[in-house]
Coordinates of N, CA and C in Angstrom, one line a residue:
X1 N 12.6 3.5 0.0 CA 13.5 2.3 0.4 C 13.3 1.3 -0.7
X2 N 14.5 0.7 -1.2 CA 14.5 -0.3 -2.2 C 14.8 -1.6 -1.6
X3 N 14.1 -2.7 -2.0 CA 14.3 -4.0 -1.5 C 14.7 -4.9 -2.7
X4 N 15.6 -5.9 -2.5 CA 16.0 -6.8 -3.5 C 14.9 -7.9 -3.7
X5 N 14.1 -8.2 -2.7 CA 13.1 -9.2 -2.8 C 11.7 -8.6 -2.8
X6 N 10.8 -9.2 -3.4 CA 9.4 -8.8 -3.3 C 8.9 -9.0 -1.9
X7 N 8.3 -7.9 -1.4 CA 7.7 -8.0 -0.1 C 6.2 -8.5 -0.2
X8 N 5.5 -8.1 -1.3 CA 4.2 -8.6 -1.5 C 3.1 -7.9 -0.6
X9 N 2.2 -8.7 -0.1 CA 1.1 -8.2 0.6 C 1.5 -8.0 2.1
X10 N 1.3 -6.8 2.6 CA 1.7 -6.5 4.0 C 0.5 -5.7 4.7
X11 N 0.6 -5.7 6.0 CA -0.3 -4.9 6.8 C 0.0 -3.4 6.8
X12 N -1.0 -2.6 7.2 CA -0.8 -1.2 7.3 C 0.4 -0.8 8.1
X13 N 0.6 -1.6 9.2 CA 1.8 -1.2 10.1 C 3.1 -1.3 9.4
X14 N 3.2 -2.2 8.4 CA 4.5 -2.3 7.7 C 4.7 -1.0 6.8
X15 N 3.6 -0.5 6.2 CA 3.7 0.7 5.4 C 3.9 1.9 6.3
X16 N 3.4 1.9 7.4 CA 3.6 3.0 8.4 C 5.1 3.0 8.7
X17 N 5.6 1.9 9.0 CA 7.0 1.8 9.4 C 8.0 2.1 8.3
X18 N 7.8 1.4 7.1 CA 8.8 1.5 6.0 C 8.6 2.6 5.1
X19 N 7.3 3.1 4.9 CA 7.1 4.2 4.0 C 6.7 5.5 4.6
X20 N 6.3 5.5 5.9 CA 6.0 6.7 6.6 C 4.6 7.2 6.4
X21 N 3.7 6.3 5.8 CA 2.3 6.7 5.8 C 1.7 6.6 7.2
X22 N 0.6 7.3 7.4 CA -0.2 7.1 8.6 C -1.3 6.2 8.3
X23 N -1.9 5.6 9.3 CA -3.1 4.7 9.1 C -4.2 5.6 8.5
X24 N -4.4 6.8 8.9 CA -5.4 7.7 8.3 C -5.1 8.0 6.8
X25 N -3.9 8.2 6.5 CA -3.6 8.4 5.1 C -3.9 7.2 4.2
X26 N -3.6 6.0 4.7 CA -3.9 4.8 3.9 C -5.4 4.7 3.8
X27 N -6.1 4.9 4.8 CA -7.6 4.8 4.7 C -8.1 5.9 3.7
X28 N -7.6 7.1 3.8 CA -8.0 8.1 2.8 C -7.7 7.7 1.4
X29 N -6.6 7.1 1.1 CA -6.2 6.7 -0.2 C -7.1 5.7 -0.7
X30 N -7.6 4.8 0.1 CA -8.6 3.8 -0.3 C -9.9 4.5 -0.6
X31 N -10.3 5.3 0.3 CA -11.6 6.0 0.2 C -11.7 6.9 -1.1
X32 N -10.6 7.6 -1.4 CA -10.5 8.5 -2.6 C -10.2 7.7 -3.8
X33 N -10.0 6.4 -3.7 CA -9.6 5.5 -4.8 C -8.3 5.9 -5.5
X34 N -7.4 6.4 -4.7 CA -6.0 6.6 -5.1 C -5.4 5.1 -5.2
X35 N -5.8 4.3 -4.3 CA -5.4 2.9 -4.3 C -6.6 2.1 -4.9
X36 N -6.3 1.2 -5.8 CA -7.3 0.4 -6.5 C -7.4 -1.0 -5.7
X37 N -8.6 -1.3 -5.4 CA -8.9 -2.6 -4.7 C -8.4 -3.8 -5.6
X38 N -7.8 -4.7 -5.0 CA -7.2 -5.9 -5.6 C -5.9 -5.6 -6.4
X39 N -5.5 -4.4 -6.5 CA -4.2 -4.0 -7.0 C -3.3 -3.5 -5.9
X40 N -3.7 -2.5 -5.3 CA -3.0 -1.9 -4.2 C -3.4 -2.4 -2.8
X41 N -4.6 -2.8 -2.7 CA -5.0 -3.3 -1.4 C -6.1 -4.4 -1.6
X42 N -6.3 -5.2 -0.6 CA -7.4 -6.2 -0.6 C -7.7 -6.5 0.9
X43 N -8.9 -7.1 1.1 CA -9.3 -7.5 2.4 C -9.0 -9.0 2.4
X44 N -8.3 -9.5 3.5 CA -8.0 -10.9 3.7 C -8.2 -11.2 5.1
X45 N -9.1 -12.2 5.3 CA -9.4 -12.7 6.7 C -9.7 -11.5 7.6
X46 N -10.5 -10.5 7.1 CA -10.9 -9.4 8.0 C -9.9 -8.3 8.1
X47 N -8.7 -8.4 7.5 CA -7.7 -7.4 7.6 C -7.5 -6.8 6.2
X48 N -7.1 -5.5 6.2 CA -6.8 -4.8 4.9 C -5.3 -5.1 4.7
X49 N -4.9 -5.6 3.6 CA -3.5 -5.9 3.2 C -3.2 -5.0 2.0
X50 N -1.9 -4.6 2.0 CA -1.5 -3.7 0.9 C -0.4 -4.3 0.1
X51 N -0.3 -4.1 -1.2 CA 0.7 -4.7 -2.0 C 1.9 -3.7 -2.1
X52 N 2.9 -4.0 -1.5 CA 4.1 -3.1 -1.3 C 4.6 -2.6 -2.7
X53 N 4.8 -3.6 -3.6 CA 5.4 -3.2 -4.9 C 4.4 -2.4 -5.7
X54 N 3.2 -2.7 -5.7 CA 2.2 -1.9 -6.4 C 2.1 -0.5 -6.0
X55 N 2.3 -0.3 -4.7 CA 2.3 1.1 -4.1 C 3.6 1.8 -4.5
X56 N 4.7 1.0 -4.5 CA 6.0 1.6 -5.0 C 5.8 2.1 -6.5
X57 N 5.2 1.2 -7.3 CA 5.0 1.6 -8.7 C 4.1 2.8 -8.8
X58 N 3.1 2.9 -8.0 CA 2.2 4.1 -8.0 C 3.0 5.3 -7.7
X59 N 3.8 5.2 -6.6 CA 4.6 6.4 -6.2 C 5.6 6.8 -7.3
X60 N 6.2 5.8 -7.9 CA 7.2 6.1 -8.9 C 6.6 6.7 -10.1
X61 N 5.4 6.3 -10.5 CA 4.7 6.9 -11.6 C 4.2 8.3 -11.3
X62 N 3.9 8.6 -10.1 CA 3.4 10.0 -9.8 C 4.6 10.9 -9.7
X63 N 5.8 10.4 -9.4 CA 7.0 11.3 -9.4 C 7.5 11.7 -10.7
X64 N 7.1 10.9 -11.8 CA 7.6 11.2 -13.1 C 6.7 12.2 -13.8
X65 N 5.5 12.6 -13.2 CA 4.6 13.6 -13.8 C 5.1 15.0 -13.4

């Protein structure tokens, strides 16, 4: 899904809804370091937040391989 505006930092529930990830898949990607801390995700006020555009770029890069 392409958006005209930057979405920025979002909760896991947004990625579940808009990208089809499961909560377990997101957790696994953090654990396996597929997602880089402070690039693809960060902890804010006790919650894990994800950078929507950074994950888009990661996905786009992996599709070109």
